[in-house]
């Protein structure tokens, strides 16, 4: 397997992220990856591959969406780019004075959402997006601070951050949460 992956990588048919995937699956060791990409390039290659990996995981987590309880029922809202835009547009209707508007949850029927429900959807979506991107940025900063290829390879999206990075992330999330509360207070008059 190692020789096959080495040939694919050397022929530019295999991206570095795939080498890290092979490590995660137990097909290669980190030492194998270092040998394949060359010791001089190993740290940079593995670092770039890890950053791409955590970025993809962040995007997937965001796009998976959010569940929101509205009127005693849980509704799911995807958060791919189109859905984010639609939810932002719905919220804009509320900001401009709209009291209700049609929309549909993922896989649901189109129904009329009240201004309060639209605000709840928007706030849940923005909170999820902000939480994921803030975590991603803190994790990326942590990864970029590492110089050992074994430690870089061991990083996974969703892991607990070291205290320094967790504290910085939490400070930012407190600011975001305060702004969401300010939006709710403004909407409530």
Short mmCIF file of C-alpha atoms in Angstrom, two decimals:
data_model
loop_
_atom_site.label_atom_id
_atom_site.label_comp_id
_atom_site.label_asym_id
_atom_site.label_seq_id
_atom_site.Cartn_x
_atom_site.Cartn_y
_atom_site.Cartn_z
CA UNK A 1 0.00 0.00 0.00
CA UNK A 2 2.80 2.39 0.94
CA UNK A 3 4.55 2.03 -2.43
CA UNK A 4 1.29 2.50 -4.30
CA UNK A 5 0.47 5.68 -2.39
CA UNK A 6 4.05 6.89 -2.79
CA UNK A 7 3.82 6.45 -6.58
CA UNK A 8 0.46 8.20 -6.72
CA UNK A 9 1.81 11.11 -4.66
CA UNK A 10 4.99 11.42 -6.73
CA UNK A 11 2.94 11.38 -9.94
CA UNK A 12 0.76 14.16 -8.47
CA UNK A 13 -2.28 11.89 -8.54
CA UNK A 14 -2.71 11.96 -4.77
CA UNK A 15 -3.13 15.06 -2.61
CA UNK A 16 -1.35 15.32 0.75
CA UNK A 17 -4.73 15.24 2.52
CA UNK A 18 -5.17 11.69 1.21
CA UNK A 19 -1.90 10.70 2.83
CA UNK A 20 -3.24 11.92 6.17
CA UNK A 21 -6.46 10.00 5.51
CA UNK A 22 -4.33 6.90 4.91
CA UNK A 23 -2.68 7.50 8.30
CA UNK A 24 -6.09 7.82 9.96
CA UNK A 25 -7.17 4.53 8.37
CA UNK A 26 -4.00 2.78 9.54
CA UNK A 27 -2.65 2.24 6.02
CA UNK A 28 0.39 4.43 6.63
CA UNK A 29 2.28 5.76 9.60
CA UNK A 30 3.32 9.39 9.94
CA UNK A 31 6.88 8.18 9.37
CA UNK A 32 5.70 6.68 6.05
CA UNK A 33 4.25 10.05 5.05
CA UNK A 34 7.50 11.80 5.97
CA UNK A 35 9.36 9.31 3.79
CA UNK A 36 6.91 9.78 0.89
CA UNK A 37 6.92 13.59 0.87
CA UNK A 38 10.54 13.98 1.94
CA UNK A 39 11.82 15.10 5.30
CA UNK A 40 12.49 18.66 4.11
CA UNK A 41 8.87 19.09 3.04
CA UNK A 42 7.15 16.94 5.63
CA UNK A 43 6.17 19.57 8.17
CA UNK A 44 4.81 22.00 5.59
CA UNK A 45 2.99 19.29 3.63
CA UNK A 46 1.43 17.71 6.71
CA UNK A 47 0.56 21.11 8.16
CA UNK A 48 -1.16 22.24 4.94
CA UNK A 49 -2.98 18.93 4.65
CA UNK A 50 -4.18 19.17 8.25
CA UNK A 51 -5.41 22.75 7.78
CA UNK A 52 -7.34 21.66 4.67
CA UNK A 53 -8.75 18.69 6.59
CA UNK A 54 -10.02 20.78 9.50
CA UNK A 55 -11.41 23.38 7.11
CA UNK A 56 -13.41 20.70 5.30
CA UNK A 57 -14.65 19.33 8.63
CA UNK A 58 -15.74 22.81 9.70
CA UNK A 59 -17.65 23.34 6.47
CA UNK A 60 -19.32 19.95 6.82
CA UNK A 61 -20.34 20.72 10.40
CA UNK A 62 -21.86 24.03 9.35
CA UNK A 63 -23.66 22.62 6.34
CA UNK A 64 -25.13 19.83 8.49
CA UNK A 65 -27.30 22.58 9.93
CA UNK A 66 -29.21 23.05 13.13
CA UNK A 67 -32.26 21.64 14.87
CA UNK A 68 -34.61 24.20 16.35
CA UNK A 69 -37.65 23.64 18.49
CA UNK A 70 -40.52 25.78 17.24
CA UNK A 71 -44.00 25.41 18.71
CA UNK A 72 -43.07 22.17 20.43
CA UNK A 73 -41.71 20.51 17.28
CA UNK A 74 -38.11 20.09 16.23
CA UNK A 75 -37.32 21.35 12.76
CA UNK A 76 -34.03 20.93 10.94
CA UNK A 77 -32.46 23.68 8.84
CA UNK A 78 -29.52 22.99 6.55
CA UNK A 79 -26.86 25.65 6.47
CA UNK A 80 -25.22 25.29 3.09
CA UNK A 81 -24.45 28.60 1.38
CA UNK A 82 -27.86 28.85 -0.31
CA UNK A 83 -29.72 28.12 2.91
CA UNK A 84 -27.58 30.61 4.83
CA UNK A 85 -28.48 33.24 2.25
CA UNK A 86 -32.18 32.36 2.42
CA UNK A 87 -32.21 32.56 6.22
CA UNK A 88 -30.37 35.90 6.13
CA UNK A 89 -32.95 37.19 3.63
CA UNK A 90 -35.79 36.00 5.85
CA UNK A 91 -34.26 37.83 8.77
CA UNK A 92 -33.92 40.95 6.63
CA UNK A 93 -37.70 40.84 6.09
CA UNK A 94 -38.13 40.90 9.87
CA UNK A 95 -35.62 43.74 10.24
CA UNK A 96 -37.62 45.75 7.71
CA UNK A 97 -40.81 45.23 9.69
CA UNK A 98 -42.22 42.01 8.27
CA UNK A 99 -44.32 40.02 10.70
CA UNK A 100 -44.33 36.67 8.88
CA UNK A 101 -42.97 35.00 5.78
CA UNK A 102 -43.12 31.61 4.02
CA UNK A 103 -40.16 29.23 4.22
CA UNK A 104 -39.52 25.56 4.77
CA UNK A 105 -37.36 23.50 7.04
CA UNK A 106 -35.15 20.83 5.51
CA UNK A 107 -37.43 18.23 4.01
CA UNK A 108 -40.51 19.98 5.35
CA UNK A 109 -43.44 21.71 3.78
CA UNK A 110 -43.41 25.40 3.10
CA UNK A 111 -45.24 27.17 5.90
CA UNK A 112 -45.61 30.64 7.28
CA UNK A 113 -43.06 31.49 9.97
CA UNK A 114 -43.70 34.35 12.38
CA UNK A 115 -41.16 37.10 12.86
CA UNK A 116 -40.20 35.56 16.20
CA UNK A 117 -39.68 32.14 14.62
CA UNK A 118 -37.61 33.67 11.82
CA UNK A 119 -35.47 35.43 14.43
CA UNK A 120 -35.03 32.11 16.29
CA UNK A 121 -33.96 30.38 13.08
CA UNK A 122 -31.54 33.18 12.23
CA UNK A 123 -30.02 33.29 15.70
CA UNK A 124 -29.62 29.50 15.85
CA UNK A 125 -28.01 29.49 12.40
CA UNK A 126 -25.64 32.35 13.17
CA UNK A 127 -24.74 30.86 16.54
CA UNK A 128 -23.89 27.52 14.92
CA UNK A 129 -21.89 29.16 12.13
CA UNK A 130 -20.02 31.42 14.53
CA UNK A 131 -19.29 28.58 16.95
CA UNK A 132 -17.90 26.35 14.21
CA UNK A 133 -15.83 29.02 12.48
CA UNK A 134 -14.44 30.35 15.77
CA UNK A 135 -13.51 26.83 16.84
CA UNK A 136 -11.98 26.19 13.40
CA UNK A 137 -9.88 29.35 13.61
CA UNK A 138 -8.63 28.47 17.09
CA UNK A 139 -7.83 24.91 16.03
CA UNK A 140 -6.05 26.18 12.92
CA UNK A 141 -3.95 28.56 15.04
CA UNK A 142 -3.07 25.67 17.34
CA UNK A 143 -2.09 23.44 14.39
CA UNK A 144 0.05 26.21 12.92
CA UNK A 145 1.88 26.55 16.23
CA UNK A 146 3.02 22.93 16.06
CA UNK A 147 6.29 21.80 14.52
CA UNK A 148 6.18 18.06 15.23
CA UNK A 149 4.57 16.07 12.41
CA UNK A 150 3.22 13.44 14.82
CA UNK A 151 1.44 16.11 16.88
CA UNK A 152 0.09 17.84 13.75
CA UNK A 153 -1.22 14.53 12.43
CA UNK A 154 -2.91 13.75 15.75
CA UNK A 155 -5.09 16.87 15.64
CA UNK A 156 -8.75 16.16 14.91
CA UNK A 157 -11.70 18.45 14.35
CA UNK A 158 -13.82 18.42 17.48
CA UNK A 159 -10.96 17.75 19.89
CA UNK A 160 -10.60 19.81 23.03
CA UNK A 161 -8.38 22.80 22.47
CA UNK A 162 -5.40 23.56 24.69
CA UNK A 163 -6.35 26.12 27.35
CA UNK A 164 -4.78 29.13 25.64
CA UNK A 165 -6.72 28.52 22.42
CA UNK A 166 -9.92 27.52 24.20
CA UNK A 167 -9.83 30.71 26.30
CA UNK A 168 -9.33 32.90 23.23
CA UNK A 169 -12.15 31.12 21.43
CA UNK A 170 -14.50 31.45 24.39
CA UNK A 171 -13.81 35.19 24.67
CA UNK A 172 -14.92 35.61 21.06
CA UNK A 173 -17.99 33.45 21.54
CA UNK A 174 -19.05 35.54 24.54
CA UNK A 175 -19.00 38.63 22.32
CA UNK A 176 -21.03 36.86 19.63
CA UNK A 177 -23.57 35.63 22.19
CA UNK A 178 -23.96 39.14 23.60
CA UNK A 179 -24.73 40.40 20.10
CA UNK A 180 -27.34 37.69 19.57
CA UNK A 181 -28.95 38.70 22.88
CA UNK A 182 -28.93 42.34 21.73
CA UNK A 183 -30.75 41.34 18.56
CA UNK A 184 -33.40 39.50 20.56
CA UNK A 185 -33.80 42.47 22.93
CA UNK A 186 -34.18 44.86 19.99
CA UNK A 187 -36.78 42.62 18.33
CA UNK A 188 -38.73 42.41 21.58
CA UNK A 189 -38.95 46.17 21.63
#
